[in-house]
Coordinates of C-alpha atoms in Angstrom, one line a residue:
X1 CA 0.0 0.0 0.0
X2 CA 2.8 2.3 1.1
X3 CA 4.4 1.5 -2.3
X4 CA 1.6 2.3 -4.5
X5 CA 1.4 5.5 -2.6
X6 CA 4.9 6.5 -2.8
X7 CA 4.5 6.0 -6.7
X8 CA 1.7 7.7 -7.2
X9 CA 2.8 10.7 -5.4
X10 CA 6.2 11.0 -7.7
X11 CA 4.1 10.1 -10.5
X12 CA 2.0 12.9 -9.9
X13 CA 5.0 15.1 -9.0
X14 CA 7.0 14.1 -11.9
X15 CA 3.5 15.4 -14.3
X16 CA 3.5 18.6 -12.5
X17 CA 7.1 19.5 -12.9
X18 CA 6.3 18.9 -16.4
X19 CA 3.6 21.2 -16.7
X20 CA 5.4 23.7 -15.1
X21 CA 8.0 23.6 -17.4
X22 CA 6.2 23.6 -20.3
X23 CA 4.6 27.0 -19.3
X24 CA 7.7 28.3 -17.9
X25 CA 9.5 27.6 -22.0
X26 CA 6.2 28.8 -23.4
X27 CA 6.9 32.5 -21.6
X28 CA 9.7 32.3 -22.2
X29 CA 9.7 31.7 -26.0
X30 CA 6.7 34.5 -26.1
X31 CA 9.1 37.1 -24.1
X32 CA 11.8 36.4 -27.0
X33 CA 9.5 36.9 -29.8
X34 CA 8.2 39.9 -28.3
X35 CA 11.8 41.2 -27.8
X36 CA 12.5 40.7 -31.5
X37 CA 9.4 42.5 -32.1
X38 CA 10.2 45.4 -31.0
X39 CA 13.7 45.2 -32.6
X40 CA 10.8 45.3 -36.0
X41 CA 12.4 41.6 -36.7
X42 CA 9.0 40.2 -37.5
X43 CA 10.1 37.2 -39.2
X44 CA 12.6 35.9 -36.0
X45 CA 9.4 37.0 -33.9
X46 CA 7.2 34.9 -35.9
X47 CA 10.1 32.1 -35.3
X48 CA 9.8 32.4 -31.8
X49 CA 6.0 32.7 -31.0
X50 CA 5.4 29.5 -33.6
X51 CA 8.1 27.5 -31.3
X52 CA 5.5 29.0 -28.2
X53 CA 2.9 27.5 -30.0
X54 CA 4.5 24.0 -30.5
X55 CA 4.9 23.8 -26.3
X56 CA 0.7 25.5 -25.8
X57 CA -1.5 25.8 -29.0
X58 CA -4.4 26.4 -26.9
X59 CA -3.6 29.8 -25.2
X60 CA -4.5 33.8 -26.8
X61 CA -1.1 35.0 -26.6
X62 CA 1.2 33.0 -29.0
X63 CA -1.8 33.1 -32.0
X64 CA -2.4 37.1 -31.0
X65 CA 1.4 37.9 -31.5
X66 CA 2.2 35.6 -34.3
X67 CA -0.7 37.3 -35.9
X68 CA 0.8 40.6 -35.1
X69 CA 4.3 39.7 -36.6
X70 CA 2.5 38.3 -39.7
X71 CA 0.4 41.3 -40.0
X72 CA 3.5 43.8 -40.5
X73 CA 5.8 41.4 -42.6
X74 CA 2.3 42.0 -44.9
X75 CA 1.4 38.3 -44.8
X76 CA -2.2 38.7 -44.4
X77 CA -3.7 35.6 -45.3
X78 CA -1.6 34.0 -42.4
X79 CA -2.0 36.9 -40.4
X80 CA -5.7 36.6 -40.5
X81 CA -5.6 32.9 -39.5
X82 CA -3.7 33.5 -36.6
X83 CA -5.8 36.3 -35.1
X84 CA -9.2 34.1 -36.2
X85 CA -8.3 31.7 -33.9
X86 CA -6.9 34.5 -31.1
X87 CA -10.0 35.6 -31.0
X88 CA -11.9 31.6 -30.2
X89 CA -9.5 31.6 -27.8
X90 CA -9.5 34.9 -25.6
X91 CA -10.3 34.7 -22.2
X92 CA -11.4 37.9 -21.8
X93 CA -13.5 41.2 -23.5
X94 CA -10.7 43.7 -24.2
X95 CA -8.4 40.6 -25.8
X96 CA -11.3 39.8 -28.0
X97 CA -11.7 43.4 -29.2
X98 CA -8.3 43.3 -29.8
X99 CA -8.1 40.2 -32.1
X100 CA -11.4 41.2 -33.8
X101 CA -10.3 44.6 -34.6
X102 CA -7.0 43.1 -36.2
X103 CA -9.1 41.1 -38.0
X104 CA -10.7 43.8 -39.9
X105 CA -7.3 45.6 -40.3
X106 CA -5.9 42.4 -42.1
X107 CA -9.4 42.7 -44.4
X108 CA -8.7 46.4 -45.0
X109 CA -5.3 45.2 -46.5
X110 CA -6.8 42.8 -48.5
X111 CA -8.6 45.0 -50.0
X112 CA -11.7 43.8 -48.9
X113 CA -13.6 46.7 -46.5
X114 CA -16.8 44.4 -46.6
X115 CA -15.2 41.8 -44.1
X116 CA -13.3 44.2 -42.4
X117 CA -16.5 46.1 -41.4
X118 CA -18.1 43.3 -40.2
X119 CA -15.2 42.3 -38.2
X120 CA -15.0 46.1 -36.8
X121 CA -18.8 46.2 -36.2
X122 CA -18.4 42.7 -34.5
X123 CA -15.4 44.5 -32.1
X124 CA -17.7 46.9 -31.3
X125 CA -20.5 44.9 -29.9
X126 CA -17.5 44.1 -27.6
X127 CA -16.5 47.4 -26.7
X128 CA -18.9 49.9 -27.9
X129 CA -16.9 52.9 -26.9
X130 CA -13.4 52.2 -28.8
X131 CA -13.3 55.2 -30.7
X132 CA -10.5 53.5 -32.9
X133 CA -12.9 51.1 -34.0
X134 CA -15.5 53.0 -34.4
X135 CA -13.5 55.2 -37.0
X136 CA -11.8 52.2 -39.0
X137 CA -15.4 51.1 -39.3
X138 CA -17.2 54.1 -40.7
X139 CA -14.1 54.1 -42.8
X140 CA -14.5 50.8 -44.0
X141 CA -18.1 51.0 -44.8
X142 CA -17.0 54.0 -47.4
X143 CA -14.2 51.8 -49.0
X144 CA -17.0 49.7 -49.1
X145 CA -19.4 52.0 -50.7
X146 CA -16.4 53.4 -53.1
X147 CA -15.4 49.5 -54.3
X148 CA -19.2 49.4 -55.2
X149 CA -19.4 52.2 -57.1
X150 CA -15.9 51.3 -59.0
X151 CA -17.4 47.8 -59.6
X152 CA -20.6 49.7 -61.6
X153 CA -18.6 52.2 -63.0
X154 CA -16.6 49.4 -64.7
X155 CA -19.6 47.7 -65.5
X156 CA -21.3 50.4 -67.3
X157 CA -18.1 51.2 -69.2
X158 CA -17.7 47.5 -70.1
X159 CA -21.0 47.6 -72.0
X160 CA -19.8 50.8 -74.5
X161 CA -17.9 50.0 -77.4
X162 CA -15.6 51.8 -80.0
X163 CA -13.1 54.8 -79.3
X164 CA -14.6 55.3 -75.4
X165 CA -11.5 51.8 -74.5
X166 CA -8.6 54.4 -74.5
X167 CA -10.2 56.5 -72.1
X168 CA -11.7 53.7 -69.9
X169 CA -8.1 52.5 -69.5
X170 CA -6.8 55.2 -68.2
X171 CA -10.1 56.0 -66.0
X172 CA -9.3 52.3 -64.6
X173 CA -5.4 53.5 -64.0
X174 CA -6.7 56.4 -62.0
X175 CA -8.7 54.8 -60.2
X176 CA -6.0 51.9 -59.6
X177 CA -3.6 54.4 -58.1
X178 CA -6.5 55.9 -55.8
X179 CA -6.9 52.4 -54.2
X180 CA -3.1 52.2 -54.2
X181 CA -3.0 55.2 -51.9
X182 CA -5.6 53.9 -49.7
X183 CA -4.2 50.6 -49.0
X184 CA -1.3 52.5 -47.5
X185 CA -3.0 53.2 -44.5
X186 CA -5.6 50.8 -43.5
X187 CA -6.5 51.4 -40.0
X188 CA -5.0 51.1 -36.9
X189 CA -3.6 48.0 -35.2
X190 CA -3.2 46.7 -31.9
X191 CA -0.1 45.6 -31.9
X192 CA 1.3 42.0 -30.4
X193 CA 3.4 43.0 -27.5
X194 CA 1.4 40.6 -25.0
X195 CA 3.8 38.6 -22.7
X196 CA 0.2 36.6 -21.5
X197 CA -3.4 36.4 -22.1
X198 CA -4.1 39.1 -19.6
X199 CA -5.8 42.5 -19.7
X200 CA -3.7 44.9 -21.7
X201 CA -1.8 47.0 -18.9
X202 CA -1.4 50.2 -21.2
X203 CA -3.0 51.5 -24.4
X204 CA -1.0 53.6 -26.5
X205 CA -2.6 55.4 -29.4
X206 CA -0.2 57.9 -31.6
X207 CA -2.5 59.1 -34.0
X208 CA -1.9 60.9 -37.4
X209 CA -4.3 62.6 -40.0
X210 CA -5.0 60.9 -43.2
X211 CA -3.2 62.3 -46.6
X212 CA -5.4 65.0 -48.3
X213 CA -5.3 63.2 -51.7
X214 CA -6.4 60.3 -50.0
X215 CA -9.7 62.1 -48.1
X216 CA -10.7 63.6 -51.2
X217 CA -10.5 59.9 -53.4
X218 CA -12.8 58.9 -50.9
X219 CA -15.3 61.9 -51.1
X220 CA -15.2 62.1 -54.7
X221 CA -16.3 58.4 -54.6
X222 CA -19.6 59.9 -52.1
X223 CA -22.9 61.6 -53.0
X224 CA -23.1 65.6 -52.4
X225 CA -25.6 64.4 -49.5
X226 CA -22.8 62.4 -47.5
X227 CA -20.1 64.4 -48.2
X228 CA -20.6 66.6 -45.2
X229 CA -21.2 63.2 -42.9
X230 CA -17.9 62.0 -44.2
X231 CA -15.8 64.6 -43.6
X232 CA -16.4 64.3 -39.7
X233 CA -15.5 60.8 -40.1
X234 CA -12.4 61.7 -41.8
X235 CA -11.2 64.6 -40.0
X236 CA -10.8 62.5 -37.2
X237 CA -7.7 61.2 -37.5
X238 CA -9.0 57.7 -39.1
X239 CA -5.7 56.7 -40.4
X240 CA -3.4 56.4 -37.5
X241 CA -0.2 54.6 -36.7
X242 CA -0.2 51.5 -34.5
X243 CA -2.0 51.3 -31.3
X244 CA -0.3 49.1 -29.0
X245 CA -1.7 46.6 -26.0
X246 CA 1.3 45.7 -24.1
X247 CA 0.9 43.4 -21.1
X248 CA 3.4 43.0 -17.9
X249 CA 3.7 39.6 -16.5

């Protein structure tokens, strides 16, 4: 009996120490990508937090950050797999909001503002007072709006023949390099920083004003009856450097 005892207690010890170790190289792997993140070496960042992931697939952290990494080496299909599943796994609101709203940033650069409002609007249900989201959304919904609007144009010029395909060209060229502009600054985003799965300790938010050419793409692309609606939105700073959420142990 005393045997059987004995074993089962250093069995059960020797699965704890385990445990413990595991989570103690998983930190510690996170800490190292986030230290090469801030050094803006996104891909050895992306090294480390996918190592973190090997030793605990299950927790926020590893995903949110890898996702983060991804997002500014401009992979944004794998970005956006990373922060889909960051956001089933949060633990808690303001992680959630985070992922969420990284979600519709990674859209935006995709060039597809539909899914990125949905994910923004889905943020927001979250935390309905992030005034960062809020913005990226109303912006999105006018990308939306202008893609629409493109997509008829094209359409309509489609269907007329003759010497009209010169000048559709370069009407499409324009329009090309209008989209170019706007795809330089797609929203804010909450950048990976996170040492755990925690509440975000500090928000910073460094904002800047969007590029005149680009406000006025988007309100030529807007009826005379929105224009006023949209200038508010705009004049808010909607294109801003990256918001951080960094988290202490």
């Amino acid at each position: 009996m005393n045997t059987k005892i004995i074993f089962l207690s250093f069995l059960i010890a020797f699965c704890f120490s385990n445990v413990m170790s595991g989570q103690e190289n998983y930190r510690t792997l996170v800490y190292e990508g986030n230290q090469k993140f801030n050094g803006k070496d996104y891909d050895g960042a992306s090294s480390k937090y996918m190592e973190a992931l090997k030793t605990n697939e299950k927790d926020f952290t590893a995903h949110y950050n890898l996702g983060n990494a991804l997002y500014k080496s401009k992979k944004y299909e794998e970005a956006k797999a990373e922060f889909d599943k960051a956001q089933k796994l949060s633990q808690t609101l303001p992680d959630k909001t985070a992922a969420l709203h990284n979600l519709g940033n990674t859209y935006m650069q995709m060039n597809q503002p539909e899914k990125a409002a949905d994910y923004y609007k889905q943020a927001l249900k979250q935390d309905p007072y992030n005034e960062a989201t809020r913005k990226n959304y109303e912006i999105a919904k006018l990308k939306e709006k202008e893609k629409q609007q493109q997509q008829k144009n094209e359409q309509n010029n489609s269907g007329k023949g003759g010497g009209g395909n010169d000048q559709n060209k370069n009407d499409d060229q324009k329009g090309d390099q209008k989209d170019q502009k706007q795809d330089q600054g797609s929203g804010q985003q909450n950048e990976g920083k996170s040492d755990k799965g925690d509440t975000p300790k500090d928000n910073q938010n460094d904002e800047g004003k969007m590029p005149k050419n680009l406000e006025n793409a988007i309100l030529d692309k807007v009826s005379e009856k929105e224009k006023e609606t949209a200038r508010k939105i705009l004049n808010k700073n909607s294109y801003s450097v990256p918001q951080s959420n960094e988290k202490d142990w």
